[in-house]
Amino acid sequence: MTRRVKSDGRAARWDGHREQRREEFVAAAVRAIDQIGPDASIAEIAAEAGVSKPVIYRYFADKSELLAAIGEWGAQQIADAILPVIAADLPPRDRVTAGVEAYFRTIEEHKHVFLLVVRHHDDPHGTVAGGKAMIAAGFSRILGDGLRELGLDAGGAEPWAHGLVGLGMTTGEWWLERGTMSREAMVRYTSEFIWHAFNGIAGEYGAPIAEVAPLRAVPPQEEQA
């Protein structure tokens, strides 16, 4: 007779505790970086979290791993701000402008965190790579749906989505570092660039977006009908 081993759930509880502590330390790191700047040290982050440096290193192998977690947090903040806006039931140009405004507003709220993340783009733990891929995937899905709704070739949605992510990173870094232009002006210039690029692409396919009915975000229940 095979003896059945009953799990006491301790491993699951530890995993949950560990993940919760990591999230708490990422939140503390964000607060410290917001206050001190992108050069905030692990000691300063630990002080903000109310622990010692060795405690931080129980949950993150090194500073690079902590930076990667901060990068994931930042990417999620950006995705949560932009994706619902550009998928909203609005005219296409309004969706572009609203998405660009949401992006610049979000990175301005955590200026030092954004600058820290983009400056460590070559980090071996993938500080930026995972977040870029997540946001680009969301852009690609929305672009592809919009192009197909217009009856156009959606094959370019993925590379164009990655191009948008790159544009956002470089213009965002320039704007935050230089500080010579208002957010309103950045939103206007960037949204004009993106709008005319995509309207021009649609025009190449014989269906300029400005000349067709506004794109409509289709609710999931309608898609399944």
PDB file of C-alpha atoms in Angstrom:
ATOM      1  CA  MET A   1       0.000   0.000   0.000  1.00  0.00           C
ATOM      2  CA  THR A   2       1.424   3.344  -1.026  1.00  0.00           C
ATOM      3  CA  ARG A   3       1.614   5.872   1.767  1.00  0.00           C
ATOM      4  CA  ARG A   4       0.054   9.226   0.836  1.00  0.00           C
ATOM      5  CA  VAL A   5       2.132  12.172   1.991  1.00  0.00           C
ATOM      6  CA  LYS A   6       0.065  15.129   3.120  1.00  0.00           C
ATOM      7  CA  SER A   7       1.543  18.531   2.280  1.00  0.00           C
ATOM      8  CA  ASP A   8       1.398  21.093   5.075  1.00  0.00           C
ATOM      9  CA  GLY A   9       1.546  23.961   2.586  1.00  0.00           C
ATOM     10  CA  ARG A  10       4.624  25.455   4.193  1.00  0.00           C
ATOM     11  CA  ALA A  11       6.460  25.796   0.893  1.00  0.00           C
ATOM     12  CA  ALA A  12       3.511  27.606  -0.680  1.00  0.00           C
ATOM     13  CA  ARG A  13       3.220  29.921   2.317  1.00  0.00           C
ATOM     14  CA  TRP A  14       6.936  30.720   2.133  1.00  0.00           C
ATOM     15  CA  ASP A  15       6.705  31.456  -1.586  1.00  0.00           C
ATOM     16  CA  GLY A  16       3.796  33.803  -0.943  1.00  0.00           C
ATOM     17  CA  HIS A  17       5.652  35.520   1.890  1.00  0.00           C
ATOM     18  CA  ARG A  18       8.771  35.890  -0.232  1.00  0.00           C
ATOM     19  CA  GLU A  19       6.853  37.442  -3.110  1.00  0.00           C
ATOM     20  CA  GLN A  20       5.082  39.837  -0.752  1.00  0.00           C
ATOM     21  CA  ARG A  21       8.400  40.934   0.766  1.00  0.00           C
ATOM     22  CA  ARG A  22       9.916  41.452  -2.668  1.00  0.00           C
ATOM     23  CA  GLU A  23       6.977  43.676  -3.620  1.00  0.00           C
ATOM     24  CA  GLU A  24       7.401  45.652  -0.399  1.00  0.00           C
ATOM     25  CA  PHE A  25      11.093  46.188  -1.120  1.00  0.00           C
ATOM     26  CA  VAL A  26      10.377  47.269  -4.702  1.00  0.00           C
ATOM     27  CA  ALA A  27       7.851  49.798  -3.368  1.00  0.00           C
ATOM     28  CA  ALA A  28      10.457  51.061  -0.893  1.00  0.00           C
ATOM     29  CA  ALA A  29      13.021  51.291  -3.691  1.00  0.00           C
ATOM     30  CA  VAL A  30      10.612  53.365  -5.789  1.00  0.00           C
ATOM     31  CA  ARG A  31      10.036  55.746  -2.870  1.00  0.00           C
ATOM     32  CA  ALA A  32      13.766  56.091  -2.250  1.00  0.00           C
ATOM     33  CA  ILE A  33      14.560  56.672  -5.914  1.00  0.00           C
ATOM     34  CA  ASP A  34      11.733  59.223  -6.218  1.00  0.00           C
ATOM     35  CA  GLN A  35      13.251  61.162  -3.319  1.00  0.00           C
ATOM     36  CA  ILE A  36      16.994  60.677  -3.837  1.00  0.00           C
ATOM     37  CA  GLY A  37      17.355  60.116  -7.565  1.00  0.00           C
ATOM     38  CA  PRO A  38      18.452  57.315  -9.887  1.00  0.00           C
ATOM     39  CA  ASP A  39      21.719  56.865  -7.962  1.00  0.00           C
ATOM     40  CA  ALA A  40      19.980  55.788  -4.761  1.00  0.00           C
ATOM     41  CA  SER A  41      22.075  53.085  -3.095  1.00  0.00           C
ATOM     42  CA  ILE A  42      20.995  49.752  -1.687  1.00  0.00           C
ATOM     43  CA  ALA A  43      21.736  51.147   1.791  1.00  0.00           C
ATOM     44  CA  GLU A  44      19.351  54.056   1.161  1.00  0.00           C
ATOM     45  CA  ILE A  45      16.706  51.709  -0.215  1.00  0.00           C
ATOM     46  CA  ALA A  46      17.102  49.435   2.814  1.00  0.00           C
ATOM     47  CA  ALA A  47      16.743  52.440   5.124  1.00  0.00           C
ATOM     48  CA  GLU A  48      13.519  53.430   3.377  1.00  0.00           C
ATOM     49  CA  ALA A  49      12.260  49.864   3.833  1.00  0.00           C
ATOM     50  CA  GLY A  50      13.268  49.899   7.508  1.00  0.00           C
ATOM     51  CA  VAL A  51      15.676  46.961   7.176  1.00  0.00           C
ATOM     52  CA  SER A  52      19.400  46.374   6.783  1.00  0.00           C
ATOM     53  CA  LYS A  53      21.185  45.702   3.484  1.00  0.00           C
ATOM     54  CA  PRO A  54      21.624  41.968   4.234  1.00  0.00           C
ATOM     55  CA  VAL A  55      17.847  41.625   4.500  1.00  0.00           C
ATOM     56  CA  ILE A  56      17.430  43.077   1.003  1.00  0.00           C
ATOM     57  CA  TYR A  57      19.951  40.540  -0.301  1.00  0.00           C
ATOM     58  CA  ARG A  58      17.917  37.663   1.129  1.00  0.00           C
ATOM     59  CA  TYR A  59      15.277  38.457  -1.461  1.00  0.00           C
ATOM     60  CA  PHE A  60      17.383  39.774  -4.352  1.00  0.00           C
ATOM     61  CA  ALA A  61      20.643  38.142  -5.390  1.00  0.00           C
ATOM     62  CA  ASP A  62      22.253  41.509  -6.155  1.00  0.00           C
ATOM     63  CA  LYS A  63      21.430  45.086  -7.124  1.00  0.00           C
ATOM     64  CA  SER A  64      20.879  44.071 -10.748  1.00  0.00           C
ATOM     65  CA  GLU A  65      18.074  41.729  -9.757  1.00  0.00           C
ATOM     66  CA  LEU A  66      16.440  44.476  -7.716  1.00  0.00           C
ATOM     67  CA  LEU A  67      16.748  46.839 -10.694  1.00  0.00           C
ATOM     68  CA  ALA A  68      15.070  44.236 -12.877  1.00  0.00           C
ATOM     69  CA  ALA A  69      12.148  44.055 -10.461  1.00  0.00           C
ATOM     70  CA  ILE A  70      11.913  47.858 -10.432  1.00  0.00           C
ATOM     71  CA  GLY A  71      11.916  47.783 -14.241  1.00  0.00           C
ATOM     72  CA  GLU A  72       9.013  45.314 -14.235  1.00  0.00           C
ATOM     73  CA  TRP A  73       7.119  47.560 -11.829  1.00  0.00           C
ATOM     74  CA  GLY A  74       7.699  50.599 -14.040  1.00  0.00           C
ATOM     75  CA  ALA A  75       6.630  48.778 -17.200  1.00  0.00           C
ATOM     76  CA  GLN A  76       3.417  47.675 -15.502  1.00  0.00           C
ATOM     77  CA  GLN A  77       2.671  51.249 -14.451  1.00  0.00           C
ATOM     78  CA  ILE A  78       3.100  52.428 -18.045  1.00  0.00           C
ATOM     79  CA  ALA A  79       1.048  49.587 -19.503  1.00  0.00           C
ATOM     80  CA  ASP A  80      -1.772  50.166 -17.008  1.00  0.00           C
ATOM     81  CA  ALA A  81      -1.845  53.861 -17.929  1.00  0.00           C
ATOM     82  CA  ILE A  82      -1.631  53.569 -21.712  1.00  0.00           C
ATOM     83  CA  LEU A  83      -3.292  50.378 -22.926  1.00  0.00           C
ATOM     84  CA  PRO A  84      -6.844  51.034 -21.655  1.00  0.00           C
ATOM     85  CA  VAL A  85      -6.728  54.544 -23.151  1.00  0.00           C
ATOM     86  CA  ILE A  86      -5.631  53.525 -26.632  1.00  0.00           C
ATOM     87  CA  ALA A  87      -8.214  50.725 -26.650  1.00  0.00           C
ATOM     88  CA  ALA A  88     -11.038  53.078 -25.649  1.00  0.00           C
ATOM     89  CA  ASP A  89     -14.076  53.874 -27.790  1.00  0.00           C
ATOM     90  CA  LEU A  90     -12.700  57.162 -29.141  1.00  0.00           C
ATOM     91  CA  PRO A  91     -11.782  58.558 -32.566  1.00  0.00           C
ATOM     92  CA  PRO A  92      -8.333  57.276 -33.605  1.00  0.00           C
ATOM     93  CA  ARG A  93      -6.508  60.579 -33.256  1.00  0.00           C
ATOM     94  CA  ASP A  94      -7.990  61.168 -29.802  1.00  0.00           C
ATOM     95  CA  ARG A  95      -6.796  57.731 -28.754  1.00  0.00           C
ATOM     96  CA  VAL A  96      -3.269  58.501 -29.915  1.00  0.00           C
ATOM     97  CA  THR A  97      -3.183  61.821 -28.066  1.00  0.00           C
ATOM     98  CA  ALA A  98      -4.683  60.348 -24.889  1.00  0.00           C
ATOM     99  CA  GLY A  99      -2.207  57.464 -24.919  1.00  0.00           C
ATOM    100  CA  VAL A 100       0.777  59.778 -25.390  1.00  0.00           C
ATOM    101  CA  GLU A 101      -0.459  62.076 -22.614  1.00  0.00           C
ATOM    102  CA  ALA A 102      -0.905  59.105 -20.263  1.00  0.00           C
ATOM    103  CA  TYR A 103       2.634  57.948 -21.029  1.00  0.00           C
ATOM    104  CA  PHE A 104       4.371  61.258 -20.350  1.00  0.00           C
ATOM    105  CA  ARG A 105       2.269  61.863 -17.253  1.00  0.00           C
ATOM    106  CA  THR A 106       3.236  58.449 -15.862  1.00  0.00           C
ATOM    107  CA  ILE A 107       6.972  58.773 -16.426  1.00  0.00           C
ATOM    108  CA  GLU A 108       6.919  62.310 -15.030  1.00  0.00           C
ATOM    109  CA  GLU A 109       5.359  61.017 -11.810  1.00  0.00           C
ATOM    110  CA  HIS A 110       8.352  58.686 -11.318  1.00  0.00           C
ATOM    111  CA  LYS A 111      11.023  60.576 -13.255  1.00  0.00           C
ATOM    112  CA  HIS A 112      14.036  59.140 -11.454  1.00  0.00           C
ATOM    113  CA  VAL A 113      12.733  55.569 -11.651  1.00  0.00           C
ATOM    114  CA  PHE A 114      12.252  55.850 -15.413  1.00  0.00           C
ATOM    115  CA  LEU A 115      15.737  57.321 -15.899  1.00  0.00           C
ATOM    116  CA  LEU A 116      17.290  54.580 -13.758  1.00  0.00           C
ATOM    117  CA  VAL A 117      15.581  51.873 -15.778  1.00  0.00           C
ATOM    118  CA  VAL A 118      16.494  53.222 -19.228  1.00  0.00           C
ATOM    119  CA  ARG A 119      20.112  53.783 -18.188  1.00  0.00           C
ATOM    120  CA  HIS A 120      20.421  50.085 -17.315  1.00  0.00           C
ATOM    121  CA  HIS A 121      18.995  48.809 -20.593  1.00  0.00           C
ATOM    122  CA  ASP A 122      21.907  46.390 -21.052  1.00  0.00           C
ATOM    123  CA  ASP A 123      21.567  44.866 -17.584  1.00  0.00           C
ATOM    124  CA  PRO A 124      22.089  41.051 -17.645  1.00  0.00           C
ATOM    125  CA  HIS A 125      18.903  40.513 -15.631  1.00  0.00           C
ATOM    126  CA  GLY A 126      16.832  42.203 -18.321  1.00  0.00           C
ATOM    127  CA  THR A 127      15.870  45.347 -16.420  1.00  0.00           C
ATOM    128  CA  VAL A 128      14.127  46.731 -19.507  1.00  0.00           C
ATOM    129  CA  ALA A 129      13.714  43.847 -21.950  1.00  0.00           C
ATOM    130  CA  GLY A 130      10.766  42.142 -20.280  1.00  0.00           C
ATOM    131  CA  GLY A 131       8.869  45.369 -19.778  1.00  0.00           C
ATOM    132  CA  LYS A 132       9.477  46.486 -23.354  1.00  0.00           C
ATOM    133  CA  ALA A 133       8.171  43.180 -24.658  1.00  0.00           C
ATOM    134  CA  MET A 134       5.043  43.360 -22.502  1.00  0.00           C
ATOM    135  CA  ILE A 135       4.137  46.885 -23.631  1.00  0.00           C
ATOM    136  CA  ALA A 136       4.966  46.142 -27.268  1.00  0.00           C
ATOM    137  CA  ALA A 137       2.719  43.067 -27.162  1.00  0.00           C
ATOM    138  CA  GLY A 138      -0.174  45.218 -25.966  1.00  0.00           C
ATOM    139  CA  PHE A 139       0.473  47.817 -28.666  1.00  0.00           C
ATOM    140  CA  SER A 140       0.746  45.119 -31.312  1.00  0.00           C
ATOM    141  CA  ARG A 141      -2.585  43.570 -30.380  1.00  0.00           C
ATOM    142  CA  ILE A 142      -4.418  46.901 -30.458  1.00  0.00           C
ATOM    143  CA  LEU A 143      -2.755  48.045 -33.688  1.00  0.00           C
ATOM    144  CA  GLY A 144      -3.456  44.727 -35.343  1.00  0.00           C
ATOM    145  CA  ASP A 145      -7.121  44.810 -34.343  1.00  0.00           C
ATOM    146  CA  GLY A 146      -7.474  48.362 -35.650  1.00  0.00           C
ATOM    147  CA  LEU A 147      -5.825  47.593 -38.974  1.00  0.00           C
ATOM    148  CA  ARG A 148      -7.934  44.487 -39.488  1.00  0.00           C
ATOM    149  CA  GLU A 149     -11.076  46.490 -38.683  1.00  0.00           C
ATOM    150  CA  LEU A 150     -10.115  48.821 -41.528  1.00  0.00           C
ATOM    151  CA  GLY A 151      -9.573  45.842 -43.812  1.00  0.00           C
ATOM    152  CA  LEU A 152      -5.829  46.528 -43.993  1.00  0.00           C
ATOM    153  CA  ASP A 153      -2.741  44.332 -43.764  1.00  0.00           C
ATOM    154  CA  ALA A 154      -1.920  43.911 -40.064  1.00  0.00           C
ATOM    155  CA  GLY A 155       1.480  42.314 -40.691  1.00  0.00           C
ATOM    156  CA  GLY A 156       3.348  45.446 -39.638  1.00  0.00           C
ATOM    157  CA  ALA A 157       1.623  45.730 -36.253  1.00  0.00           C
ATOM    158  CA  GLU A 158       4.373  43.973 -34.318  1.00  0.00           C
ATOM    159  CA  PRO A 159       7.428  45.840 -35.678  1.00  0.00           C
ATOM    160  CA  TRP A 160       5.535  49.144 -35.510  1.00  0.00           C
ATOM    161  CA  ALA A 161       4.622  48.397 -31.895  1.00  0.00           C
ATOM    162  CA  HIS A 162       8.278  47.857 -31.009  1.00  0.00           C
ATOM    163  CA  GLY A 163       9.119  51.068 -32.835  1.00  0.00           C
ATOM    164  CA  LEU A 164       6.613  52.931 -30.662  1.00  0.00           C
ATOM    165  CA  VAL A 165       8.227  51.536 -27.516  1.00  0.00           C
ATOM    166  CA  GLY A 166      11.650  52.677 -28.693  1.00  0.00           C
ATOM    167  CA  LEU A 167      10.303  56.116 -29.564  1.00  0.00           C
ATOM    168  CA  GLY A 168       8.762  56.429 -26.126  1.00  0.00           C
ATOM    169  CA  MET A 169      11.958  55.432 -24.331  1.00  0.00           C
ATOM    170  CA  THR A 170      14.252  57.793 -26.230  1.00  0.00           C
ATOM    171  CA  THR A 171      11.946  60.805 -26.266  1.00  0.00           C
ATOM    172  CA  GLY A 172      11.024  60.224 -22.627  1.00  0.00           C
ATOM    173  CA  GLU A 173      14.662  60.083 -21.540  1.00  0.00           C
ATOM    174  CA  TRP A 174      15.511  63.221 -23.525  1.00  0.00           C
ATOM    175  CA  TRP A 175      12.542  65.141 -22.123  1.00  0.00           C
ATOM    176  CA  LEU A 176      13.153  64.213 -18.497  1.00  0.00           C
ATOM    177  CA  GLU A 177      16.882  64.930 -18.680  1.00  0.00           C
ATOM    178  CA  ARG A 178      16.683  68.208 -20.585  1.00  0.00           C
ATOM    179  CA  GLY A 179      13.599  69.655 -18.938  1.00  0.00           C
ATOM    180  CA  THR A 180      13.341  72.307 -21.669  1.00  0.00           C
ATOM    181  CA  MET A 181       9.837  71.526 -22.890  1.00  0.00           C
ATOM    182  CA  SER A 182       6.466  71.359 -21.179  1.00  0.00           C
ATOM    183  CA  ARG A 183       4.570  68.102 -20.994  1.00  0.00           C
ATOM    184  CA  GLU A 184       1.804  69.637 -23.096  1.00  0.00           C
ATOM    185  CA  ALA A 185       4.256  70.437 -25.893  1.00  0.00           C
ATOM    186  CA  MET A 186       5.803  66.949 -25.738  1.00  0.00           C
ATOM    187  CA  VAL A 187       2.371  65.368 -25.976  1.00  0.00           C
ATOM    188  CA  ARG A 188       1.466  67.521 -28.977  1.00  0.00           C
ATOM    189  CA  TYR A 189       4.681  66.926 -30.918  1.00  0.00           C
ATOM    190  CA  THR A 190       4.842  63.206 -30.176  1.00  0.00           C
ATOM    191  CA  SER A 191       1.177  62.515 -30.870  1.00  0.00           C
ATOM    192  CA  GLU A 192       1.385  64.463 -34.144  1.00  0.00           C
ATOM    193  CA  PHE A 193       4.368  62.355 -35.195  1.00  0.00           C
ATOM    194  CA  ILE A 194       2.653  59.066 -34.370  1.00  0.00           C
ATOM    195  CA  TRP A 195      -0.696  60.049 -35.827  1.00  0.00           C
ATOM    196  CA  HIS A 196       0.680  61.199 -39.167  1.00  0.00           C
ATOM    197  CA  ALA A 197       2.923  58.140 -39.389  1.00  0.00           C
ATOM    198  CA  PHE A 198       0.040  55.717 -39.032  1.00  0.00           C
ATOM    199  CA  ASN A 199      -2.418  57.739 -41.042  1.00  0.00           C
ATOM    200  CA  GLY A 200       0.223  57.850 -43.783  1.00  0.00           C
ATOM    201  CA  ILE A 201       0.656  54.083 -43.626  1.00  0.00           C
ATOM    202  CA  ALA A 202      -3.112  53.602 -43.895  1.00  0.00           C
ATOM    203  CA  GLY A 203      -3.101  56.019 -46.828  1.00  0.00           C
ATOM    204  CA  GLU A 204      -0.477  53.911 -48.562  1.00  0.00           C
ATOM    205  CA  TYR A 205      -2.913  51.022 -48.295  1.00  0.00           C
ATOM    206  CA  GLY A 206      -5.685  53.154 -49.780  1.00  0.00           C
ATOM    207  CA  ALA A 207      -7.644  53.872 -46.584  1.00  0.00           C
ATOM    208  CA  PRO A 208      -6.485  57.039 -44.792  1.00  0.00           C
ATOM    209  CA  ILE A 209      -7.803  56.810 -41.250  1.00  0.00           C
ATOM    210  CA  ALA A 210      -8.997  60.423 -41.297  1.00  0.00           C
ATOM    211  CA  GLU A 211     -11.414  59.538 -44.099  1.00  0.00           C
ATOM    212  CA  VAL A 212     -13.072  56.546 -42.477  1.00  0.00           C
ATOM    213  CA  ALA A 213     -15.343  56.092 -39.491  1.00  0.00           C
ATOM    214  CA  PRO A 214     -13.623  56.188 -36.074  1.00  0.00           C
ATOM    215  CA  LEU A 215     -12.153  52.886 -34.975  1.00  0.00           C
ATOM    216  CA  ARG A 216     -14.278  51.253 -32.311  1.00  0.00           C
ATOM    217  CA  ALA A 217     -12.903  49.206 -29.465  1.00  0.00           C
ATOM    218  CA  VAL A 218     -14.951  45.986 -29.617  1.00  0.00           C
ATOM    219  CA  PRO A 219     -15.953  44.686 -26.164  1.00  0.00           C
ATOM    220  CA  PRO A 220     -15.006  41.032 -25.524  1.00  0.00           C
ATOM    221  CA  GLN A 221     -18.666  39.921 -25.404  1.00  0.00           C
ATOM    222  CA  GLU A 222     -19.245  41.333 -28.909  1.00  0.00           C
ATOM    223  CA  GLU A 223     -16.176  39.557 -30.250  1.00  0.00           C
ATOM    224  CA  GLN A 224     -17.573  36.240 -29.018  1.00  0.00           C
ATOM    225  CA  ALA A 225     -21.080  36.849 -30.398  1.00  0.00           C
TER     226      ALA A 225
END
